[in-house]
Amino acid sequence: MTTKLKILAFGIARDIMGGSSVQFNIEMPTTTSKLKKALIDQFPEFIDVRSLAVAVNNEYSSGSDVILDGDEVAIIPPVSGG
Amino acid sequence: MTTKLKILAFGIARDIMGGSSVQFNIEMPTTTSKLKKALIDQFPEFIDVRSLAVAVNNEYSSGSDVILDGDEVAIIPPVSGG
Amino acid sequence: MDKRRIDIQILDTSLSVERCREFITRSDCGAEAIFVGTVRDHTKDRRVTKLEFEAYTTMAILEMEKIALRLLDHHNIHKIAIHHRIGILRISEIPVIIAVSAPHRKAAFAACEEAIDTLKETVPIWKKEFFEDGSTWVAAHP
Amino acid sequence: MDKRRIDIQILDTSLSVERCREFITRSDCGAEAIFVGTVRDHTKDRRVTKLEFEAYTTMAILEMEKIALRLLDHHNIHKIAIHHRIGILRISEIPVIIAVSAPHRKAAFAACEEAIDTLKETVPIWKKEFFEDGSTWVAAHP
């Protein structure tokens, strides 16, 4: 069923999504790859971003990792600290 | 002719020669190697020192470099700064 | 246990090398290697007026802890401090300090350099460069 | 000309990282690598109570200048400070600080490490270690 998933967005992802915490409609449970695909579908500007990672509960997550309701999900564009 | 050459001595060389500025009898002009040999002859404890360099006018000098009257001559035992 | 040997901070106030040294200096260490990042006044040929750093703070601290703990495992070092600043920074201000103490200098240098290299790869912090005529998120685009 | 980019000092008072940074920090540099030597409380298994450093000052300054000028030639770095202390030092005090600024961090680290490695080989400064039951000139004997 389609749920509103809260997504934290930083850096250029925040600019593209229009906020640092965005409600996003997606079929749940989902996976990291599915979320990335859905985000790129809804926000085509992500295509031009060099890379896009997803963090679930403060850990980098990879393609088939499942995202459950209640997880803290963040979109991580290319980092540039230091 | 034998002259008194003033030699600056540091670290263990100062302990061995008994002072930080020592008058040393040597045939002048001389060379770095001759000076080292004469020092070791007069102060046999230098045999046990790991290495012995000579500086003439604030520059490391090597074996056949000539030492003239008036040069500032220093005995440089193994350095251990830093 | 190892956590007592690391000091990880994200701050919105000026960073201080002395504060990092206070944490890392130990009587059984002979060497400290310190990296200080400073804000440069240009990128390629464009004049930079200021920078802004933004962090995903909770995760950034966890990622910096991972870096520090792994370095303690892999190098003969004793303590490591990683301080990163967020917010607006002017030219010559300090975004990051990494300070490492070790019995001997080789390990201190190796760990310090590895720390900043890894931080720039993995820690979720973002830098926005401001120019006279606009701004850009660094590294966002190819 | 290059001499304005180096700051070489032999001091009989406490060394300060901030004083070195004041010299090297530049608005066109993004990276500073700093090495701080500290007095360790032991050598192998012997407890050290204090150290004494003695320098052939005029020559030591010339040798440190040579190191700094060669590094400016060989690495893409901007400024370098080398401060060495002499006299009696207690545990955790600082005998030496080397600070290097550069546009990028790789050159800063490489130059800083090369500076301390070379200093320990060539600069006429001697360290005497004091133990509870005697003292010894470091490195004097095989």
JSON list of N, CA, C and O in Angstrom, two decimals, chain D residues 3-5 17 20-21 24 26 53 70 73 78 80 87 92-93 98-99 109-110 117 119 121 125 129 131 137 141:
[
{"chain": "D", "resi": 3, "resn": "LYS", "atom": "N", "xyz": [62.71, 33.40, 1.12]},
{"chain": "D", "resi": 3, "resn": "LYS", "atom": "CA", "xyz": [62.94, 33.50, 2.56]},
{"chain": "D", "resi": 3, "resn": "LYS", "atom": "C", "xyz": [61.73, 34.09, 3.28]},
{"chain": "D", "resi": 3, "resn": "LYS", "atom": "O", "xyz": [61.54, 33.86, 4.47]},
{"chain": "D", "resi": 4, "resn": "ARG", "atom": "N", "xyz": [60.92, 34.86, 2.56]},
{"chain": "D", "resi": 4, "resn": "ARG", "atom": "CA", "xyz": [59.72, 35.39, 3.20]},
{"chain": "D", "resi": 4, "resn": "ARG", "atom": "C", "xyz": [58.68, 34.31, 3.43]},
{"chain": "D", "resi": 4, "resn": "ARG", "atom": "O", "xyz": [57.68, 34.52, 4.09]},
{"chain": "D", "resi": 5, "resn": "ARG", "atom": "N", "xyz": [58.93, 33.14, 2.83]},
{"chain": "D", "resi": 5, "resn": "ARG", "atom": "CA", "xyz": [57.97, 32.05, 2.99]},
{"chain": "D", "resi": 5, "resn": "ARG", "atom": "C", "xyz": [58.40, 31.04, 4.05]},
{"chain": "D", "resi": 5, "resn": "ARG", "atom": "O", "xyz": [57.73, 30.02, 4.23]},
{"chain": "D", "resi": 17, "resn": "VAL", "atom": "N", "xyz": [51.89, 26.17, 18.74]},
{"chain": "D", "resi": 17, "resn": "VAL", "atom": "CA", "xyz": [51.32, 25.81, 17.44]},
{"chain": "D", "resi": 17, "resn": "VAL", "atom": "C", "xyz": [50.63, 27.04, 16.83]},
{"chain": "D", "resi": 17, "resn": "VAL", "atom": "O", "xyz": [50.73, 27.28, 15.62]},
{"chain": "D", "resi": 20, "resn": "CYS", "atom": "N", "xyz": [53.02, 29.29, 15.05]},
{"chain": "D", "resi": 20, "resn": "CYS", "atom": "CA", "xyz": [53.40, 28.75, 13.73]},
{"chain": "D", "resi": 20, "resn": "CYS", "atom": "C", "xyz": [52.27, 28.94, 12.73]},
{"chain": "D", "resi": 20, "resn": "CYS", "atom": "O", "xyz": [52.50, 29.30, 11.58]},
{"chain": "D", "resi": 21, "resn": "ARG", "atom": "N", "xyz": [51.03, 28.69, 13.18]},
{"chain": "D", "resi": 21, "resn": "ARG", "atom": "CA", "xyz": [49.90, 28.85, 12.26]},
{"chain": "D", "resi": 21, "resn": "ARG", "atom": "C", "xyz": [49.75, 30.30, 11.83]},
{"chain": "D", "resi": 21, "resn": "ARG", "atom": "O", "xyz": [49.41, 30.57, 10.67]},
{"chain": "D", "resi": 24, "resn": "ILE", "atom": "N", "xyz": [51.96, 30.61, 8.85]},
{"chain": "D", "resi": 24, "resn": "ILE", "atom": "CA", "xyz": [51.73, 29.85, 7.60]},
{"chain": "D", "resi": 24, "resn": "ILE", "atom": "C", "xyz": [50.35, 30.07, 6.99]},
{"chain": "D", "resi": 24, "resn": "ILE", "atom": "O", "xyz": [50.17, 29.86, 5.79]},
{"chain": "D", "resi": 26, "resn": "ARG", "atom": "N", "xyz": [47.33, 31.16, 5.02]},
{"chain": "D", "resi": 26, "resn": "ARG", "atom": "CA", "xyz": [47.18, 32.08, 3.89]},
{"chain": "D", "resi": 26, "resn": "ARG", "atom": "C", "xyz": [45.80, 31.89, 3.29]},
{"chain": "D", "resi": 26, "resn": "ARG", "atom": "O", "xyz": [45.27, 30.79, 3.25]},
{"chain": "D", "resi": 53, "resn": "PHE", "atom": "N", "xyz": [67.96, 19.82, 25.34]},
{"chain": "D", "resi": 53, "resn": "PHE", "atom": "CA", "xyz": [68.37, 20.00, 23.94]},
{"chain": "D", "resi": 53, "resn": "PHE", "atom": "C", "xyz": [69.42, 21.08, 23.87]},
{"chain": "D", "resi": 53, "resn": "PHE", "atom": "O", "xyz": [69.29, 22.14, 24.49]},
{"chain": "D", "resi": 70, "resn": "ARG", "atom": "N", "xyz": [64.43, 23.81, 0.26]},
{"chain": "D", "resi": 70, "resn": "ARG", "atom": "CA", "xyz": [64.33, 22.68, -0.66]},
{"chain": "D", "resi": 70, "resn": "ARG", "atom": "C", "xyz": [62.88, 22.19, -0.77]},
{"chain": "D", "resi": 70, "resn": "ARG", "atom": "O", "xyz": [62.40, 21.84, -1.84]},
{"chain": "D", "resi": 73, "resn": "ASP", "atom": "N", "xyz": [60.95, 24.27, -3.06]},
{"chain": "D", "resi": 73, "resn": "ASP", "atom": "CA", "xyz": [61.30, 23.94, -4.44]},
{"chain": "D", "resi": 73, "resn": "ASP", "atom": "C", "xyz": [60.60, 22.68, -4.93]},
{"chain": "D", "resi": 73, "resn": "ASP", "atom": "O", "xyz": [60.19, 22.60, -6.09]},
{"chain": "D", "resi": 78, "resn": "HIS", "atom": "N", "xyz": [53.18, 26.57, 0.25]},
{"chain": "D", "resi": 78, "resn": "HIS", "atom": "CA", "xyz": [53.32, 28.03, 0.26]},
{"chain": "D", "resi": 78, "resn": "HIS", "atom": "C", "xyz": [54.24, 28.54, 1.35]},
{"chain": "D", "resi": 78, "resn": "HIS", "atom": "O", "xyz": [55.05, 29.41, 1.12]},
{"chain": "D", "resi": 80, "resn": "ILE", "atom": "N", "xyz": [56.32, 27.59, 5.28]},
{"chain": "D", "resi": 80, "resn": "ILE", "atom": "CA", "xyz": [56.73, 26.56, 6.22]},
{"chain": "D", "resi": 80, "resn": "ILE", "atom": "C", "xyz": [57.39, 27.22, 7.44]},
{"chain": "D", "resi": 80, "resn": "ILE", "atom": "O", "xyz": [58.20, 28.13, 7.30]},
{"chain": "D", "resi": 87, "resn": "GLY", "atom": "N", "xyz": [67.27, 23.75, 25.63]},
{"chain": "D", "resi": 87, "resn": "GLY", "atom": "CA", "xyz": [67.22, 23.85, 27.09]},
{"chain": "D", "resi": 87, "resn": "GLY", "atom": "C", "xyz": [66.52, 22.63, 27.69]},
{"chain": "D", "resi": 87, "resn": "GLY", "atom": "O", "xyz": [66.41, 21.59, 27.05]},
{"chain": "D", "resi": 92, "resn": "SER", "atom": "N", "xyz": [55.85, 15.89, 28.05]},
{"chain": "D", "resi": 92, "resn": "SER", "atom": "CA", "xyz": [54.75, 16.47, 27.26]},
{"chain": "D", "resi": 92, "resn": "SER", "atom": "C", "xyz": [55.04, 17.88, 26.74]},
{"chain": "D", "resi": 92, "resn": "SER", "atom": "O", "xyz": [54.22, 18.42, 25.99]},
{"chain": "D", "resi": 93, "resn": "GLU", "atom": "N", "xyz": [56.17, 18.47, 27.09]},
{"chain": "D", "resi": 93, "resn": "GLU", "atom": "CA", "xyz": [56.52, 19.74, 26.45]},
{"chain": "D", "resi": 93, "resn": "GLU", "atom": "C", "xyz": [56.95, 19.48, 25.01]},
{"chain": "D", "resi": 93, "resn": "GLU", "atom": "O", "xyz": [57.15, 18.34, 24.60]},
{"chain": "D", "resi": 98, "resn": "ILE", "atom": "N", "xyz": [56.66, 21.66, 13.25]},
{"chain": "D", "resi": 98, "resn": "ILE", "atom": "CA", "xyz": [56.82, 21.95, 11.82]},
{"chain": "D", "resi": 98, "resn": "ILE", "atom": "C", "xyz": [55.43, 22.16, 11.25]},
{"chain": "D", "resi": 98, "resn": "ILE", "atom": "O", "xyz": [54.54, 21.32, 11.43]},
{"chain": "D", "resi": 99, "resn": "ALA", "atom": "N", "xyz": [55.22, 23.30, 10.61]},
{"chain": "D", "resi": 99, "resn": "ALA", "atom": "CA", "xyz": [53.89, 23.63, 10.08]},
{"chain": "D", "resi": 99, "resn": "ALA", "atom": "C", "xyz": [54.03, 24.07, 8.63]},
{"chain": "D", "resi": 99, "resn": "ALA", "atom": "O", "xyz": [54.89, 24.89, 8.31]},
{"chain": "D", "resi": 109, "resn": "PHE", "atom": "N", "xyz": [51.12, 17.37, 3.65]},
{"chain": "D", "resi": 109, "resn": "PHE", "atom": "CA", "xyz": [51.55, 16.20, 4.43]},
{"chain": "D", "resi": 109, "resn": "PHE", "atom": "C", "xyz": [52.95, 15.75, 4.01]},
{"chain": "D", "resi": 109, "resn": "PHE", "atom": "O", "xyz": [53.81, 15.48, 4.85]},
{"chain": "D", "resi": 110, "resn": "ALA", "atom": "N", "xyz": [53.17, 15.62, 2.70]},
{"chain": "D", "resi": 110, "resn": "ALA", "atom": "CA", "xyz": [54.46, 15.12, 2.21]},
{"chain": "D", "resi": 110, "resn": "ALA", "atom": "C", "xyz": [55.60, 16.02, 2.67]},
{"chain": "D", "resi": 110, "resn": "ALA", "atom": "O", "xyz": [56.63, 15.54, 3.16]},
{"chain": "D", "resi": 117, "resn": "ASP", "atom": "N", "xyz": [61.66, 14.32, 9.03]},
{"chain": "D", "resi": 117, "resn": "ASP", "atom": "CA", "xyz": [62.63, 13.25, 8.76]},
{"chain": "D", "resi": 117, "resn": "ASP", "atom": "C", "xyz": [64.02, 13.84, 8.51]},
{"chain": "D", "resi": 117, "resn": "ASP", "atom": "O", "xyz": [65.02, 13.34, 9.04]},
{"chain": "D", "resi": 119, "resn": "LEU", "atom": "N", "xyz": [65.17, 16.91, 9.28]},
{"chain": "D", "resi": 119, "resn": "LEU", "atom": "CA", "xyz": [65.67, 17.61, 10.47]},
{"chain": "D", "resi": 119, "resn": "LEU", "atom": "C", "xyz": [66.40, 16.64, 11.40]},
{"chain": "D", "resi": 119, "resn": "LEU", "atom": "O", "xyz": [67.49, 16.94, 11.90]},
{"chain": "D", "resi": 121, "resn": "GLU", "atom": "N", "xyz": [67.95, 14.05, 10.66]},
{"chain": "D", "resi": 121, "resn": "GLU", "atom": "CA", "xyz": [69.18, 13.54, 10.05]},
{"chain": "D", "resi": 121, "resn": "GLU", "atom": "C", "xyz": [70.29, 14.59, 10.02]},
{"chain": "D", "resi": 121, "resn": "GLU", "atom": "O", "xyz": [71.47, 14.23, 10.13]},
{"chain": "D", "resi": 125, "resn": "ILE", "atom": "N", "xyz": [71.51, 19.50, 16.36]},
{"chain": "D", "resi": 125, "resn": "ILE", "atom": "CA", "xyz": [70.87, 19.66, 17.66]},
{"chain": "D", "resi": 125, "resn": "ILE", "atom": "C", "xyz": [71.00, 18.31, 18.36]},
{"chain": "D", "resi": 125, "resn": "ILE", "atom": "O", "xyz": [70.90, 17.27, 17.71]},
{"chain": "D", "resi": 129, "resn": "GLU", "atom": "N", "xyz": [68.87, 12.57, 27.34]},
{"chain": "D", "resi": 129, "resn": "GLU", "atom": "CA", "xyz": [67.76, 12.03, 28.13]},
{"chain": "D", "resi": 129, "resn": "GLU", "atom": "C", "xyz": [68.21, 11.84, 29.57]},
{"chain": "D", "resi": 129, "resn": "GLU", "atom": "O", "xyz": [69.27, 11.26, 29.82]},
{"chain": "D", "resi": 131, "resn": "PHE", "atom": "N", "xyz": [67.33, 10.07, 33.15]},
{"chain": "D", "resi": 131, "resn": "PHE", "atom": "CA", "xyz": [66.58, 9.01, 33.83]},
{"chain": "D", "resi": 131, "resn": "PHE", "atom": "C", "xyz": [66.70, 9.23, 35.33]},
{"chain": "D", "resi": 131, "resn": "PHE", "atom": "O", "xyz": [67.41, 10.14, 35.78]},
{"chain": "D", "resi": 137, "resn": "TRP", "atom": "N", "xyz": [73.40, 10.93, 26.04]},
{"chain": "D", "resi": 137, "resn": "TRP", "atom": "CA", "xyz": [73.18, 11.64, 24.77]},
{"chain": "D", "resi": 137, "resn": "TRP", "atom": "C", "xyz": [72.55, 10.67, 23.78]},
{"chain": "D", "resi": 137, "resn": "TRP", "atom": "O", "xyz": [73.13, 9.64, 23.45]},
{"chain": "D", "resi": 141, "resn": "HIS", "atom": "N", "xyz": [75.91, 6.63, 20.81]},
{"chain": "D", "resi": 141, "resn": "HIS", "atom": "CA", "xyz": [76.62, 5.34, 20.73]},
{"chain": "D", "resi": 141, "resn": "HIS", "atom": "C", "xyz": [75.84, 4.37, 19.86]},
{"chain": "D", "resi": 141, "resn": "HIS", "atom": "O", "xyz": [74.63, 4.47, 19.74]}
]
